[in-house]
Short mmCIF file of C-alpha atoms in Angstrom, two decimals:
data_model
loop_
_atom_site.label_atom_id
_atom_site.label_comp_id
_atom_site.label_asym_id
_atom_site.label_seq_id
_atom_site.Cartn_x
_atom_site.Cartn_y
_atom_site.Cartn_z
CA UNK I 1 -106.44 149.45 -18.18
CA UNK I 2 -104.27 146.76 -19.37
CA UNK I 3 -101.43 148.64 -18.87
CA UNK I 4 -102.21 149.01 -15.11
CA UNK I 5 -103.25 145.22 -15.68
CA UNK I 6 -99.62 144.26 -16.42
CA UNK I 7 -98.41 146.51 -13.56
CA UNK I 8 -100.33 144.80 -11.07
CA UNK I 9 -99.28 141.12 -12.64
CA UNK I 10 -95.49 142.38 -11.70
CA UNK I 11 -96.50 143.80 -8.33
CA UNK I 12 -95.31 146.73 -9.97
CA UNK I 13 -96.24 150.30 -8.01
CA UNK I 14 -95.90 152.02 -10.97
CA UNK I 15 -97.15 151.29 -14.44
CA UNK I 16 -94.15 151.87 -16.60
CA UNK I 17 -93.56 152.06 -20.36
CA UNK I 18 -93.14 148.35 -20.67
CA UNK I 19 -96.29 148.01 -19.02
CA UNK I 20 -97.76 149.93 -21.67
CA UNK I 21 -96.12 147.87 -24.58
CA UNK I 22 -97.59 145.13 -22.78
CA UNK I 23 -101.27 146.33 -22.85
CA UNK I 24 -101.07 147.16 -26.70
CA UNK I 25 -100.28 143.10 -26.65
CA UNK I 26 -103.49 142.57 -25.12
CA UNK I 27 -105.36 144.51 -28.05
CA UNK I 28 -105.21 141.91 -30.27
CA UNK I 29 -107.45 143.78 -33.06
CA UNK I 30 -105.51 146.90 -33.01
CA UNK I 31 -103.41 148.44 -35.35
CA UNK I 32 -100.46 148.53 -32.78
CA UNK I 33 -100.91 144.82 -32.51
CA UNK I 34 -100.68 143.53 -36.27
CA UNK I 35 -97.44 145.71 -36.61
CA UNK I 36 -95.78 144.48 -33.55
CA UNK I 37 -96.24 140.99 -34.92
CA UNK I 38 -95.78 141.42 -38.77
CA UNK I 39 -92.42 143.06 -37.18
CA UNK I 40 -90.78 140.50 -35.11
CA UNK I 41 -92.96 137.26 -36.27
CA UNK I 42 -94.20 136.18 -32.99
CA UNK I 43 -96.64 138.17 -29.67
CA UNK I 44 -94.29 136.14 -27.68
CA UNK I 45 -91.33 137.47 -29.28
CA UNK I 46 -92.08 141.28 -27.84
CA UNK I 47 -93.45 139.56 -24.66
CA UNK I 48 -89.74 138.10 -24.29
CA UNK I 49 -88.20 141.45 -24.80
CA UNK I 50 -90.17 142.76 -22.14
CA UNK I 51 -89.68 140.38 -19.84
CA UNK I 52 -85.71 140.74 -20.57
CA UNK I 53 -86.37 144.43 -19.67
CA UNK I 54 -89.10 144.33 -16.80
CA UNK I 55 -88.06 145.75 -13.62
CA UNK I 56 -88.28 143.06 -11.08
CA UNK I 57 -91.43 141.65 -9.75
CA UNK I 58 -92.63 143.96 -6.27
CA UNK I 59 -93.12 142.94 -3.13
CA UNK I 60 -97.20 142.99 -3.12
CA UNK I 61 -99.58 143.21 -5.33
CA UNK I 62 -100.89 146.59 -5.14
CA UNK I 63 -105.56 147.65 -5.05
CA UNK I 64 -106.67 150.99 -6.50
CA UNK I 65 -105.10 153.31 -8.82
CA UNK I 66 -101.10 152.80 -9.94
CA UNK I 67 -99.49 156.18 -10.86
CA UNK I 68 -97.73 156.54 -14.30
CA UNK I 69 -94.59 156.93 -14.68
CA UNK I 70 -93.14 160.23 -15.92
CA UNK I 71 -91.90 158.52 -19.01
CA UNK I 72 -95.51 157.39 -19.50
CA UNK I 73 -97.00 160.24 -18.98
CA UNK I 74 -94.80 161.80 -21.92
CA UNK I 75 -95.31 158.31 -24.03
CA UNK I 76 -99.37 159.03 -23.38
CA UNK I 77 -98.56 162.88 -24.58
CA UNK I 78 -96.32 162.04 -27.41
CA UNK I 79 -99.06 159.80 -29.05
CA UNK I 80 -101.53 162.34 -28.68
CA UNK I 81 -98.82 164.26 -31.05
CA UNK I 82 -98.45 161.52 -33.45
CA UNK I 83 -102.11 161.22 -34.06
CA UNK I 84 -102.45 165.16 -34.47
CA UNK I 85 -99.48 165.42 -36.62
CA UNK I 86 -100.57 162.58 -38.63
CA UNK I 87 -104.42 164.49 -38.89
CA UNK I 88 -106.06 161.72 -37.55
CA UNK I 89 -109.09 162.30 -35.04
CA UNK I 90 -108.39 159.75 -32.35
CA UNK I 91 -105.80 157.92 -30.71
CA UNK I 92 -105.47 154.58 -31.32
CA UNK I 93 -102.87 151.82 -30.47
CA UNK I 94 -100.80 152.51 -33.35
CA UNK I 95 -100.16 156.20 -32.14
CA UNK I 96 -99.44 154.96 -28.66
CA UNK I 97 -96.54 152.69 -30.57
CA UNK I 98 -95.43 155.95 -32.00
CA UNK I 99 -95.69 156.94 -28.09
CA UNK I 100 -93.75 154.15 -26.79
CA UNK I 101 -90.88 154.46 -29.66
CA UNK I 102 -90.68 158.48 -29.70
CA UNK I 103 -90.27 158.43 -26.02
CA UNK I 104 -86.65 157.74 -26.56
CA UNK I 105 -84.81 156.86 -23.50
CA UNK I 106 -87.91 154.63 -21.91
CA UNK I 107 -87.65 151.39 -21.67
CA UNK I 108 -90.14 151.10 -24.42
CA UNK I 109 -88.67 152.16 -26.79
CA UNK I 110 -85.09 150.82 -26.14
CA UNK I 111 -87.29 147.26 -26.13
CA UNK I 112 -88.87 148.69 -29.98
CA UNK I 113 -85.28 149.30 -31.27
CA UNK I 114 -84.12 146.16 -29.91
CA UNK I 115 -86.86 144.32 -31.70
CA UNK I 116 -85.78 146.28 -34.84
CA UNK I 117 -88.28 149.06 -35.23
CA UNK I 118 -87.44 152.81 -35.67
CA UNK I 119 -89.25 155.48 -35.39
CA UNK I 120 -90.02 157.36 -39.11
CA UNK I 121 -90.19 153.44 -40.60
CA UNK I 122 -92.95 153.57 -37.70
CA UNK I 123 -95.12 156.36 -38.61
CA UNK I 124 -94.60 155.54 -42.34
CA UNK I 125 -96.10 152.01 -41.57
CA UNK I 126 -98.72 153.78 -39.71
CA UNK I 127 -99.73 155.42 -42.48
CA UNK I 128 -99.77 152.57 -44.57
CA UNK I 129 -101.76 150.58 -42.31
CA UNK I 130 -104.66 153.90 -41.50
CA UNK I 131 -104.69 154.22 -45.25
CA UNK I 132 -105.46 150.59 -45.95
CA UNK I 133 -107.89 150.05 -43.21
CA UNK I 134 -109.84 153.35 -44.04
CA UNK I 135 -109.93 152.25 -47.47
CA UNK I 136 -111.30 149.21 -46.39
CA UNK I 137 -113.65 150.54 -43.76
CA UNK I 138 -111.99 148.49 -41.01
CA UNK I 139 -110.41 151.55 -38.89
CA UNK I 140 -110.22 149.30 -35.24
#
């Protein structure tokens, strides 16, 4: 939803992978979150990179539903993968991150590298951070 959110802020008819990026922003208790800003040091930081990258605002703002993108679509499946492959029972914002950054040639992740990120220092923080907040009973 914030994804589409985003879109619609952009006039976008589409809801792209920076759109995406931009909704795990909005989840500020999320795992995706805290590593995006431990990361780069600032939310506004990423939201700059974005906003380098973002397609440019529509011509209307658009009601209803806003189709994905097929780059996405395959960011959506590949953090389905990473939480599977990782054994974890849900999908959370941190294995949409893992989305965004193993969907290689979206704009996404192109905006992750640029920010420094790659992907297996990624899933290994990932880890990390699951590990920690199970241990702590704090899984968000």
């Amino acid at each position: 939803m914030l994804a589409q959110e985003a879109a619609r802020t952009h006039e976008h008819d589409f809801i792209g992978t920076e759109n995406l990026l931009l909704g795990l922003l909005g989840e500020p208790r999320g795992l995706a979150y805290g590593m995006l800003i431990a990361k780069t040091g600032s939310e506004q930081r990423v939201r700059d990179a974005v906003a380098e990258a973002m397609p440019p605002v529509g011509e209307k703002a658009l009601r209803g539903h806003i189709a994905f993108r097929p780059e996405s679509e395959e960011a959506i499946e590949e953090a389905r993968r990473a939480s599977a492959d990782l054994g974890h029972g849900r999908v959370g914002t941190e294995h949409a991150l893992l989305g965004l950054i193993r969907t290689e040639d979206s704009p996404a992740a192109r905006i992750l590298r640029s920010l420094g990120f790659t992907p297996d220092e990624l899933r290994a923080t990932v880890e990390a951070e699951v590990a920690e907040r199970s241990a702590a009973g704090d899984l968000h």
